[in-house]
CSV table of C-alpha atoms in Angstrom, one decimal:
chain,number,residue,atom,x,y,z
M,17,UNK,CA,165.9,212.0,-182.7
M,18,UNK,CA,168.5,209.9,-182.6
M,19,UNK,CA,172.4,210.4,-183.7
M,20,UNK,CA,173.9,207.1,-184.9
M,21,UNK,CA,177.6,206.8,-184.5
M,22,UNK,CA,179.2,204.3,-186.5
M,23,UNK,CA,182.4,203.0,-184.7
M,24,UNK,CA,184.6,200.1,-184.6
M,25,UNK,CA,185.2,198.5,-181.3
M,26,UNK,CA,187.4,196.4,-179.6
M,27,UNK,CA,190.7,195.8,-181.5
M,28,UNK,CA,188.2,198.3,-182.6
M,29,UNK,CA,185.5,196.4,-184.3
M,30,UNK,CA,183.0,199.0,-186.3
M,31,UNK,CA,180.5,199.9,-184.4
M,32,UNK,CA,177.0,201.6,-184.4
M,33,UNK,CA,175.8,203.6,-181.7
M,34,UNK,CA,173.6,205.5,-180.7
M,35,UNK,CA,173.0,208.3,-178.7
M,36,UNK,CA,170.3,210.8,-178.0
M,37,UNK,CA,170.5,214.1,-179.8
M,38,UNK,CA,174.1,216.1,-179.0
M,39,UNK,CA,174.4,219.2,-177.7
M,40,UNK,CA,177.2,221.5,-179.8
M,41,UNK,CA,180.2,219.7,-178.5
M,42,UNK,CA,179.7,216.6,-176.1
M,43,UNK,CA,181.6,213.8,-174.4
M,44,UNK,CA,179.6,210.4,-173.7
M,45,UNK,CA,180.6,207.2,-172.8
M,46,UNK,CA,178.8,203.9,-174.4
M,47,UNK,CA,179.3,200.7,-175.2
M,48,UNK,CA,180.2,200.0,-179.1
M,49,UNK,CA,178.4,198.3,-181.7
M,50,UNK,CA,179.3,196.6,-184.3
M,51,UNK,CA,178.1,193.8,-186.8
M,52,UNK,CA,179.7,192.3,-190.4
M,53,UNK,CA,178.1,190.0,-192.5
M,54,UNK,CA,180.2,187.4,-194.7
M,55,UNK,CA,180.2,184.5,-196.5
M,56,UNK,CA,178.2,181.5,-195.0
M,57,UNK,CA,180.4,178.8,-193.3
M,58,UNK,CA,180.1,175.1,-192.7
M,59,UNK,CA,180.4,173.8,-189.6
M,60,UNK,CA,182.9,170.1,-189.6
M,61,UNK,CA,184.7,169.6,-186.7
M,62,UNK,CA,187.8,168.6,-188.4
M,63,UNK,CA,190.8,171.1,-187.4
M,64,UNK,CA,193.4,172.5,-189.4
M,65,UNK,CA,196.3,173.8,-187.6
M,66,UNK,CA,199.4,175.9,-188.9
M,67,UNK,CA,202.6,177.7,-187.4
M,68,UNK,CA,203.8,181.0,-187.8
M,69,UNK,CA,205.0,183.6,-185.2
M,70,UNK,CA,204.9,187.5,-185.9
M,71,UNK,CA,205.4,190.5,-184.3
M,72,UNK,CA,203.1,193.1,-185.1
M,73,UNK,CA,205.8,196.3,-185.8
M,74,UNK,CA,202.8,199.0,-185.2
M,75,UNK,CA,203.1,200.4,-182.3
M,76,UNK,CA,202.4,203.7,-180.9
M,77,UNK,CA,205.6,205.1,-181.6
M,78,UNK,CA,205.7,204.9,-184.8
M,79,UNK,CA,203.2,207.4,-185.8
M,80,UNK,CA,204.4,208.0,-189.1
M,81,UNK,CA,204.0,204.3,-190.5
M,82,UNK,CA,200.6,204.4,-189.4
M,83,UNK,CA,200.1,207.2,-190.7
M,84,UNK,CA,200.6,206.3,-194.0
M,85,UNK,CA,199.1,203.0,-194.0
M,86,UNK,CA,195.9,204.4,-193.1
M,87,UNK,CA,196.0,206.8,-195.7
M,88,UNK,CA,197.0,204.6,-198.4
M,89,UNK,CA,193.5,203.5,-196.6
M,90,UNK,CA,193.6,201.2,-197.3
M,91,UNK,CA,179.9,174.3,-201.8
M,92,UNK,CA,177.3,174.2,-200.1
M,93,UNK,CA,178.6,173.0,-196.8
M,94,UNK,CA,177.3,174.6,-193.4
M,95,UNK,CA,179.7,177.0,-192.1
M,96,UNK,CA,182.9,176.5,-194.4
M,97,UNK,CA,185.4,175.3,-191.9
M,98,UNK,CA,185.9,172.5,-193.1
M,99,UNK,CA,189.2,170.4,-194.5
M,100,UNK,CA,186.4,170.4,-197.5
M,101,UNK,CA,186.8,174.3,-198.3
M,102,UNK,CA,190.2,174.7,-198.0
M,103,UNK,CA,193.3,173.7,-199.4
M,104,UNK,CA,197.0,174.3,-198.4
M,105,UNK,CA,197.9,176.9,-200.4
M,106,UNK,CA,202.0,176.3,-201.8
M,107,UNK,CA,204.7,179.1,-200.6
M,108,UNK,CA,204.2,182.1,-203.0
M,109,UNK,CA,200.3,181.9,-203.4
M,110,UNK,CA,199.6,184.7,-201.4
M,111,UNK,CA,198.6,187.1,-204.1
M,112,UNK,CA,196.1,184.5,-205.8
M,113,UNK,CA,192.9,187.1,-204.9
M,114,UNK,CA,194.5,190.1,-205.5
M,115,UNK,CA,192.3,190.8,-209.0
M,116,UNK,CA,189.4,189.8,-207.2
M,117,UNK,CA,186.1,190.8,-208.8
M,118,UNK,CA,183.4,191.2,-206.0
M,119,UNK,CA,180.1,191.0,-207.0
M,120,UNK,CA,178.2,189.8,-203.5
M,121,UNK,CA,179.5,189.9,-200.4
M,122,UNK,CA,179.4,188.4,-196.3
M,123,UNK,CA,180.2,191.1,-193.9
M,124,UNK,CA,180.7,190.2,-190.2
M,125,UNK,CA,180.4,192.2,-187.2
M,126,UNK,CA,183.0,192.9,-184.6
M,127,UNK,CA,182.8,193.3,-180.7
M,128,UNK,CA,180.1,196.0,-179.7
M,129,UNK,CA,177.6,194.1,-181.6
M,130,UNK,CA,176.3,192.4,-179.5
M,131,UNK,CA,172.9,192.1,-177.8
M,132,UNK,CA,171.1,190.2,-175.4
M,133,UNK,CA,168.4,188.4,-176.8
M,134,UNK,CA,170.6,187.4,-179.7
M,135,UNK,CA,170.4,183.5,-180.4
M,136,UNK,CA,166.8,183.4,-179.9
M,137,UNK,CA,166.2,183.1,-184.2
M,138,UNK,CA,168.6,180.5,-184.6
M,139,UNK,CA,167.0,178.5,-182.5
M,140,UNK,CA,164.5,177.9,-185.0
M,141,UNK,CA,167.0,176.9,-187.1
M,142,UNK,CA,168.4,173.2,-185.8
M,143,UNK,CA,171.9,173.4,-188.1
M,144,UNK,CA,172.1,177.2,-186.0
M,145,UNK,CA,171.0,175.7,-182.8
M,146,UNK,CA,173.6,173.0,-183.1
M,147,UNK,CA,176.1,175.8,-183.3
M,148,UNK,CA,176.1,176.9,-179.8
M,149,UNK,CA,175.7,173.1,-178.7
M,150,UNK,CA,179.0,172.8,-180.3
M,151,UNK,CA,180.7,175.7,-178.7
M,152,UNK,CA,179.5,174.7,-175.3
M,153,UNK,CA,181.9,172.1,-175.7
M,154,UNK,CA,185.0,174.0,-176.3
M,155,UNK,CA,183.9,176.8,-173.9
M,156,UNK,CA,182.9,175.0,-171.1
M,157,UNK,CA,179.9,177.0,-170.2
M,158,UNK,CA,176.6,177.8,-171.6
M,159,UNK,CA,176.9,180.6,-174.0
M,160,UNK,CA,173.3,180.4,-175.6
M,161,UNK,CA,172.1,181.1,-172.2
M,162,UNK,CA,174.8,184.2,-171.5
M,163,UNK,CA,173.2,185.5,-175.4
M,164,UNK,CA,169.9,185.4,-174.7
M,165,UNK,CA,169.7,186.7,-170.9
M,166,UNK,CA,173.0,188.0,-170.6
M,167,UNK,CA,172.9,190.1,-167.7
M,168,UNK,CA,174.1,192.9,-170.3
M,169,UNK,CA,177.3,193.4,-168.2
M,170,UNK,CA,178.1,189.9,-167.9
M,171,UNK,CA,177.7,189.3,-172.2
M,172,UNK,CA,179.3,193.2,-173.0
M,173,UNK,CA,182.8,191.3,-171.6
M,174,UNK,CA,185.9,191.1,-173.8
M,175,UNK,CA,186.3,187.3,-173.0
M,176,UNK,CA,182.4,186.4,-173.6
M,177,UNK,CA,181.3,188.9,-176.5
M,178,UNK,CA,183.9,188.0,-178.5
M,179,UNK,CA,182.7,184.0,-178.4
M,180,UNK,CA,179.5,184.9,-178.6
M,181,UNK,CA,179.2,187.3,-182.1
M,182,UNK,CA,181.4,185.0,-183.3
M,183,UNK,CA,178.9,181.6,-182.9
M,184,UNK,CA,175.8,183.6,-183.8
M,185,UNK,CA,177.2,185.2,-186.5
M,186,UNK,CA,178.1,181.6,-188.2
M,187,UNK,CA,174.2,180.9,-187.2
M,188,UNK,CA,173.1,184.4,-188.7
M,189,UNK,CA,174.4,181.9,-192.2
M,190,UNK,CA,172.4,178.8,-191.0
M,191,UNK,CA,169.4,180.7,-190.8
M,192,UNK,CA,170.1,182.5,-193.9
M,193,UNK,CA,170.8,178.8,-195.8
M,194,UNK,CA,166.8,177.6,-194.0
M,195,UNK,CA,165.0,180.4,-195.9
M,196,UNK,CA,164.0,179.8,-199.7
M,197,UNK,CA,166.3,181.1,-201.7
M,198,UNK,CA,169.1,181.1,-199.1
M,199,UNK,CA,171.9,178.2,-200.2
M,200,UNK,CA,171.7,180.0,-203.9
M,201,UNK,CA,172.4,183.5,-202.1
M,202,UNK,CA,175.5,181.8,-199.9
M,203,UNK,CA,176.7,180.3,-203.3
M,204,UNK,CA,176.6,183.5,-204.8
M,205,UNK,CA,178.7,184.8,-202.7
M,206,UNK,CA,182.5,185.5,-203.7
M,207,UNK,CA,184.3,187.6,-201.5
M,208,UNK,CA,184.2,188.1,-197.5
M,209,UNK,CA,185.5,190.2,-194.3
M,210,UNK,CA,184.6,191.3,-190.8
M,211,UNK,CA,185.7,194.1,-188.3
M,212,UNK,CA,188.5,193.0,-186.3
M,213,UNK,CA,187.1,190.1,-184.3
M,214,UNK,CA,184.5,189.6,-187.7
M,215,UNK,CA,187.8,188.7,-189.5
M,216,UNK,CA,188.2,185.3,-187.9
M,217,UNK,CA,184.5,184.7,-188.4
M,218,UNK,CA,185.3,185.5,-192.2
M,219,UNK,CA,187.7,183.1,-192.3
M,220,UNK,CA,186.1,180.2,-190.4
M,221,UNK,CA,182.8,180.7,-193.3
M,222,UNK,CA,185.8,180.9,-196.4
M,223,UNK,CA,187.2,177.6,-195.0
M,224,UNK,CA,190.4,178.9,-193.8
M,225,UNK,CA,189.9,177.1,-190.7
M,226,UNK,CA,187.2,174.8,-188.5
M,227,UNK,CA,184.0,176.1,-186.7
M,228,UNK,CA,186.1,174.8,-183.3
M,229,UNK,CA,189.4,176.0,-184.3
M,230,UNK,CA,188.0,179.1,-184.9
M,231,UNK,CA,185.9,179.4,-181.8
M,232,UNK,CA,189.5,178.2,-180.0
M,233,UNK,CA,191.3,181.4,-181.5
M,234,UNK,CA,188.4,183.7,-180.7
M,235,UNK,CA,188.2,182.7,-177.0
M,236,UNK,CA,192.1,183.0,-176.1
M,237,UNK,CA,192.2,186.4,-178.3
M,238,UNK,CA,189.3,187.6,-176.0
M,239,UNK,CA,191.4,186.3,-173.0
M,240,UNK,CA,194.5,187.7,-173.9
M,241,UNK,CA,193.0,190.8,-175.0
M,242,UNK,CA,191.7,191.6,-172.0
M,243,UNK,CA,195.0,190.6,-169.8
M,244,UNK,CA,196.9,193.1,-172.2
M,245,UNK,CA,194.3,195.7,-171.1
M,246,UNK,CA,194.3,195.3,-167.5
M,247,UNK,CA,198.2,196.1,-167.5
M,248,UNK,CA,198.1,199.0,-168.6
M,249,UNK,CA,195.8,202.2,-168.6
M,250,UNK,CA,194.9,202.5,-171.8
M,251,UNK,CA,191.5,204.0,-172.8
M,252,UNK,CA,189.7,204.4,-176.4
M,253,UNK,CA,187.3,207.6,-177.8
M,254,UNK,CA,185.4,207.8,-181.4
M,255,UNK,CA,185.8,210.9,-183.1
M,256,UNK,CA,183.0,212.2,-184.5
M,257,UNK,CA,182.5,215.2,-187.5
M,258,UNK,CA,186.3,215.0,-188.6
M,259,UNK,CA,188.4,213.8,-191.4
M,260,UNK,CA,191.7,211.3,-191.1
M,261,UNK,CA,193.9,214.1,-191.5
M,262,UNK,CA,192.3,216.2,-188.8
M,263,UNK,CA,191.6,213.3,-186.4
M,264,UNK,CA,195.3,213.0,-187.0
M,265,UNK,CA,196.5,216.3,-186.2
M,266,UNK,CA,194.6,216.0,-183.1
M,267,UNK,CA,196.3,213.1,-182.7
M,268,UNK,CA,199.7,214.9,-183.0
M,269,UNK,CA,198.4,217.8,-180.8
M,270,UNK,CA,197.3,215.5,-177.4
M,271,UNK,CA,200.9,213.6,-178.0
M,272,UNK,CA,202.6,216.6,-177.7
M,273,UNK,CA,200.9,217.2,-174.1
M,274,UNK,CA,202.2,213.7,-173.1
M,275,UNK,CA,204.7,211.1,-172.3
M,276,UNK,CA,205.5,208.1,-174.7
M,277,UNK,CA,203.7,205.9,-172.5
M,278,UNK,CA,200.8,208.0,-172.9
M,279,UNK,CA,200.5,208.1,-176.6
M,280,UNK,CA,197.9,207.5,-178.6
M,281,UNK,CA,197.0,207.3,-182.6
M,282,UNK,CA,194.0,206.6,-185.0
M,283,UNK,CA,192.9,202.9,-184.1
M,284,UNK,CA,189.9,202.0,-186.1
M,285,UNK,CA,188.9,204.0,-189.7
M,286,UNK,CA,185.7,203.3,-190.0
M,287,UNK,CA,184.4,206.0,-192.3
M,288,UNK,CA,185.1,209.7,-193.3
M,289,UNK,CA,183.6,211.6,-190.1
M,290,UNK,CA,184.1,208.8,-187.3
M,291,UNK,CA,187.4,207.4,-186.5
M,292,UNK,CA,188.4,206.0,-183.3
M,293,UNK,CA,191.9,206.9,-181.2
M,294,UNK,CA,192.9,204.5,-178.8
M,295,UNK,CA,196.5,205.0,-176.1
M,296,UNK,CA,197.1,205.5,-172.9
M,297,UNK,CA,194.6,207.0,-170.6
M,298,UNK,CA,196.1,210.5,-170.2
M,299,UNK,CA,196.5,210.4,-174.1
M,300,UNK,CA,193.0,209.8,-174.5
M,301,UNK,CA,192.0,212.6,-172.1
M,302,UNK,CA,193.8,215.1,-174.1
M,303,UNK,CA,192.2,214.0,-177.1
M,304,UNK,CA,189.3,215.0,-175.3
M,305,UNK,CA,190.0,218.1,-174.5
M,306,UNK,CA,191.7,219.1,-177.7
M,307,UNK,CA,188.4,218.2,-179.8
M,308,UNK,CA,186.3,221.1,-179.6
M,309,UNK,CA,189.4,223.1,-180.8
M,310,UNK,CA,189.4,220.8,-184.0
M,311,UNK,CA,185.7,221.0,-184.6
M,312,UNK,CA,184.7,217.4,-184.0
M,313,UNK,CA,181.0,217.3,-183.3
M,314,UNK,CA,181.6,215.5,-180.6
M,315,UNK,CA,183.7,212.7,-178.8
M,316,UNK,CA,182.2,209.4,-177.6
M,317,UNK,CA,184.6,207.5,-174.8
M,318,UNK,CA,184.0,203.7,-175.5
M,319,UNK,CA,183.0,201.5,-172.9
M,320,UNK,CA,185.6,199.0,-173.9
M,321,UNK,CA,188.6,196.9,-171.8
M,322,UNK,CA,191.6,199.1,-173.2
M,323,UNK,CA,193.4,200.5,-176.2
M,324,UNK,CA,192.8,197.6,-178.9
M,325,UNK,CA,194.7,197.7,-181.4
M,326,UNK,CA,197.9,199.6,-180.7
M,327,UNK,CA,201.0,198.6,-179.0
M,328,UNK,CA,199.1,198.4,-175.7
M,329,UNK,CA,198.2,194.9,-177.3
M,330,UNK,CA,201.5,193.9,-177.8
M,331,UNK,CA,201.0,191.1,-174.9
M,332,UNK,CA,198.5,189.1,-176.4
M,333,UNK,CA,200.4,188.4,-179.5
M,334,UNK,CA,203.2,185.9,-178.4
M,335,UNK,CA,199.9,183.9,-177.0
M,336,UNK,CA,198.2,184.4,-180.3
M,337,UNK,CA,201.2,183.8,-182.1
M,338,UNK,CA,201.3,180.4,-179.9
M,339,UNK,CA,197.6,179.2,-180.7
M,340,UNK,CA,197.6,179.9,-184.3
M,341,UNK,CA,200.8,177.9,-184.4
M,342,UNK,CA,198.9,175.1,-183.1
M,343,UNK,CA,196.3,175.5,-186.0
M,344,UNK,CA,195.7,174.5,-189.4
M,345,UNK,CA,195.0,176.9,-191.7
M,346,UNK,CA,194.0,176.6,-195.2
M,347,UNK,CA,193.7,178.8,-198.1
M,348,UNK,CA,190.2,180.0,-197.9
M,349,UNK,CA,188.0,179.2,-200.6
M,350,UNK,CA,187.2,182.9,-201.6
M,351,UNK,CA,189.1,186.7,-200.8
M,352,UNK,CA,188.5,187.9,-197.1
M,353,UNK,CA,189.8,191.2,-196.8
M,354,UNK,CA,192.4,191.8,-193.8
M,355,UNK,CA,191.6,194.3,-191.4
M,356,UNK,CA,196.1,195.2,-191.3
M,357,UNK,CA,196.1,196.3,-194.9
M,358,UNK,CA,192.2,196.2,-196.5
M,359,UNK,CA,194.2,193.1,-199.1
M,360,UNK,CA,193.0,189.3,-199.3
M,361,UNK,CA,195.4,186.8,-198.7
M,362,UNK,CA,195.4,183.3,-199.8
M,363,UNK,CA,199.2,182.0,-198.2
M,364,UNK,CA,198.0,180.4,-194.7
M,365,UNK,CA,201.2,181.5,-193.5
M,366,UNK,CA,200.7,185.6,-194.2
M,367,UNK,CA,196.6,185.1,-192.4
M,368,UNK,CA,198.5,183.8,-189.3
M,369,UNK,CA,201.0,186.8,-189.6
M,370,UNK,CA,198.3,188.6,-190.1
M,371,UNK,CA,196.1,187.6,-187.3
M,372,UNK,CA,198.8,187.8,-185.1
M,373,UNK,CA,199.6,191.5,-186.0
M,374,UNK,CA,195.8,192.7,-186.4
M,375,UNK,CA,195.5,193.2,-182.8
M,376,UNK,CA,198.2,195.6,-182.3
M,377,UNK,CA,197.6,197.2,-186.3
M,378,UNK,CA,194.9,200.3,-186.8
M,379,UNK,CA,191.3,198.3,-188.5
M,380,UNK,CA,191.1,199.6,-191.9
M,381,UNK,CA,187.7,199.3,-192.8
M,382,UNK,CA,187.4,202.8,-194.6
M,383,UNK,CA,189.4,201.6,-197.6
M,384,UNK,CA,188.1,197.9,-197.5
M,385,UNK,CA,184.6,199.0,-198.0
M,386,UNK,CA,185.6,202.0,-200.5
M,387,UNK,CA,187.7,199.0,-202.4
M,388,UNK,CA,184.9,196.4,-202.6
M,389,UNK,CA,182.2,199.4,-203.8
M,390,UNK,CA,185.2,200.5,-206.3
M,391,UNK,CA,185.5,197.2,-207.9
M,392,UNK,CA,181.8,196.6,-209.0
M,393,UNK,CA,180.4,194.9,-205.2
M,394,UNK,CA,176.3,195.0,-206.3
M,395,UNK,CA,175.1,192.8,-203.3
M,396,UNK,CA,176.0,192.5,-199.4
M,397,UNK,CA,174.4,191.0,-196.5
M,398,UNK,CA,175.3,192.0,-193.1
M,399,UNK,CA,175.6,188.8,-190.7
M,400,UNK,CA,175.1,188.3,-186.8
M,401,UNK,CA,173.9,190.6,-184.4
M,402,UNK,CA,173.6,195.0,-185.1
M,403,UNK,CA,173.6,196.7,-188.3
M,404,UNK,CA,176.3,198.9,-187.9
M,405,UNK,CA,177.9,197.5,-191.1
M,406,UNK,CA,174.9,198.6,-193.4
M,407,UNK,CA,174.5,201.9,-191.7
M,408,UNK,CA,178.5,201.9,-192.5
M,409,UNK,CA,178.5,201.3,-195.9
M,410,UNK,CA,175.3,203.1,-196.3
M,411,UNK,CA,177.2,206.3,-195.3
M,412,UNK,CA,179.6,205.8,-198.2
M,413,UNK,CA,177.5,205.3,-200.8
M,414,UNK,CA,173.6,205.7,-200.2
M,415,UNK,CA,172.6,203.5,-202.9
M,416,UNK,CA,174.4,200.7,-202.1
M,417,UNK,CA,172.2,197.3,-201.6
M,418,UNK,CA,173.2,195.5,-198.4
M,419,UNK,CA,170.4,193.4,-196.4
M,420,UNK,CA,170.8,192.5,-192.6
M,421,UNK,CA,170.4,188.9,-191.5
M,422,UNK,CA,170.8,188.2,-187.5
M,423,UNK,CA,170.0,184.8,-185.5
């Protein structure tokens, strides 16, 4: 039998794993999974660029403020990217979707979803095939070839995964649009979001920004991801078996053991019973060793570049801030729900705020799933590589209808 640990990786995208069966109390270290589906997007290669810079304010020393924003817990066009979708939304607009109504819904995965072998469907599909066509352009290298024979080791890397989820989830909505049935299920749907990295593909299918533009942002966010990680050592663990409050008060308990550059705090909610802390590497080992004490079933170390989003991130945001300054984005043509605070926003200004602080803010998935389920969601479809999203949403409510669709 097999244990399946829902977590979300990288800037802590959600994630799936699994693991053989656990003994009482284990320690393991694997690579995350995780996968999101969303809205389907068209593919133009007009760009849209925008300015904005922001400083994400979360940082690990303010415990407290995290703290209590994670328990607040918060038309027929190929990929919607294009100038087509959007429209520049006036100062003031942010709240347009805040009454949204969801009935169907595109979830896309985050980093730790993918898979060699992915790709391989959407070749089948010549608007999907086209997709990685495109992004060898921008890139400079072949990804379709990196997706489907990797080496593993090679395609698990911040800088290529990141690319790579991204382009075959926007295929994962070509292949969907081929099938009978499939434009009148994208058309159906009205609201979007994806874990962490899944955010920008969100966007790119609402038409907050181009297919390229998009595949721009996600390729220096991978980059600069990685160079915030390698200058520090910073380290991430899932949580498994424990509440918020108790994952928490571990939290608390392994800080007091260590210095401030060593802290660490609740990075990714995923769901009630898996929650993953990220901080420094001595923070992290305390965590560790603390569980068993706290009852967590177990602790899973991630196989993942550093502590995504926290203040060990802090880097990569003037260079983020820089490149979605350089941008044009446009108020997307349906909600997608931020990651920061589980809340659609509509101003192009706040999403590049936003985007800019996501990678040092705590994912709030938890209450973005609970929300969408709360206000009436019937329908979702999980996009791109993994299912960790349906075994996510699954978990909080086991009737819920969600279908996978990869590429």
């Amino acid at each position: 039998m097999h244990t399946l640990l829902f977590h979300h990786n990288h800037r802590f995208p959600l994630h799936l794993i699994r693991l053989g069966p656990p003994s009482a109390f284990s320690s393991r270290s694997v690579a995350m999974s995780s996968a999101v589906a969303l809205p389907s997007v068209s593919l133009s290669k007009s760009a849209f660029a925008d300015t904005d810079s922001f400083r994400s304010s979360v940082s690990l020393g303010f415990k407290n403020e995290i703290r209590s924003v994670s328990r607040s817990n918060l038309r027929k066009s190929r990929v919607f990217m294009s100038a087509a979708v959007g429209s520049e939304a006036a100062v003031g607009d942010d709240a347009l979707f805040n009454d949204y109504k969801p009935s169907a819904a595109f979830l896309f995965p985050g980093q730790g979803a993918q898979t060699v072998g992915m790709g391989v469907e959407a070749q089948k599909v010549p608007a999907a095939a086209e997709l990685y066509k495109r992004a060898n352009d921008i890139l400079g290298f072949d990804l379709l070839d990196i997706c489907i024979t990797g080496p593993k080791e090679k395609l698990d890397s911040t800088v290529l995964s990141q690319p790579a989820i991204y382009v075959t989830s926007l295929a994962a909505v070509e292949v969907l649009r081929a099938r009978d049935g499939g434009q009148q299920i994208i058309d159906s749907v009205d609201v979007t979001c994806g874990l962490s990295l899944g955010e920008y593909t969100a966007l790119a299918f609402a038409g907050a920004f181009s297919f390229e533009d998009g595949l721009k942002l996600v390729k220096l966010r991978g980059e600069a991801m990685q160079d915030a990680a390698d200058a520090a050592q910073s380290a991430m663990v899932s949580i498994i078996g424990l509440d918020s409050d108790k994952v928490q008060a571990l939290c608390d308990a392994a800080n007091e053991d260590v210095d401030e550059a060593n802290k660490v705090q609740i990075a990714n909610f995923l769901c009630t019973g898996n929650y993953a802390v990220s901080g420094g590497l001595k923070g992290i080992e305390a965590v560790e060793a603390k569980a068993k004490a706290f009852k967590a079933r177990m602790t899973v170390r991630l196989a993942v570049a550093g502590a995504f989003h926290t203040g060990f991130m802090e880097p990569a945001v003037s260079r983020l801030e820089a490149a979605l300054a350089s941008t044009v984005i446009r108020k997307p043509r349906i909600p997608v729900i931020s990651n920061v605070d589980a809340e659609p926003h509509a101003d192009p200004e706040t999403i590049k705020k936003i985007l800019a602080r996501q990678v040092t803010s705590p994912v709030q998935w938890e209450t973005t799933v609970k929300t969408l389920l709360s206000r009436g969601l019937k329908k979702s479809y999980e996009l791109g590589p993994g299912k960790v999203i349906a075994g996510i949403v699954k978990r909080m409510d086991k009737g819920a209808d969600i279908e996978n669709i990869g590429a």
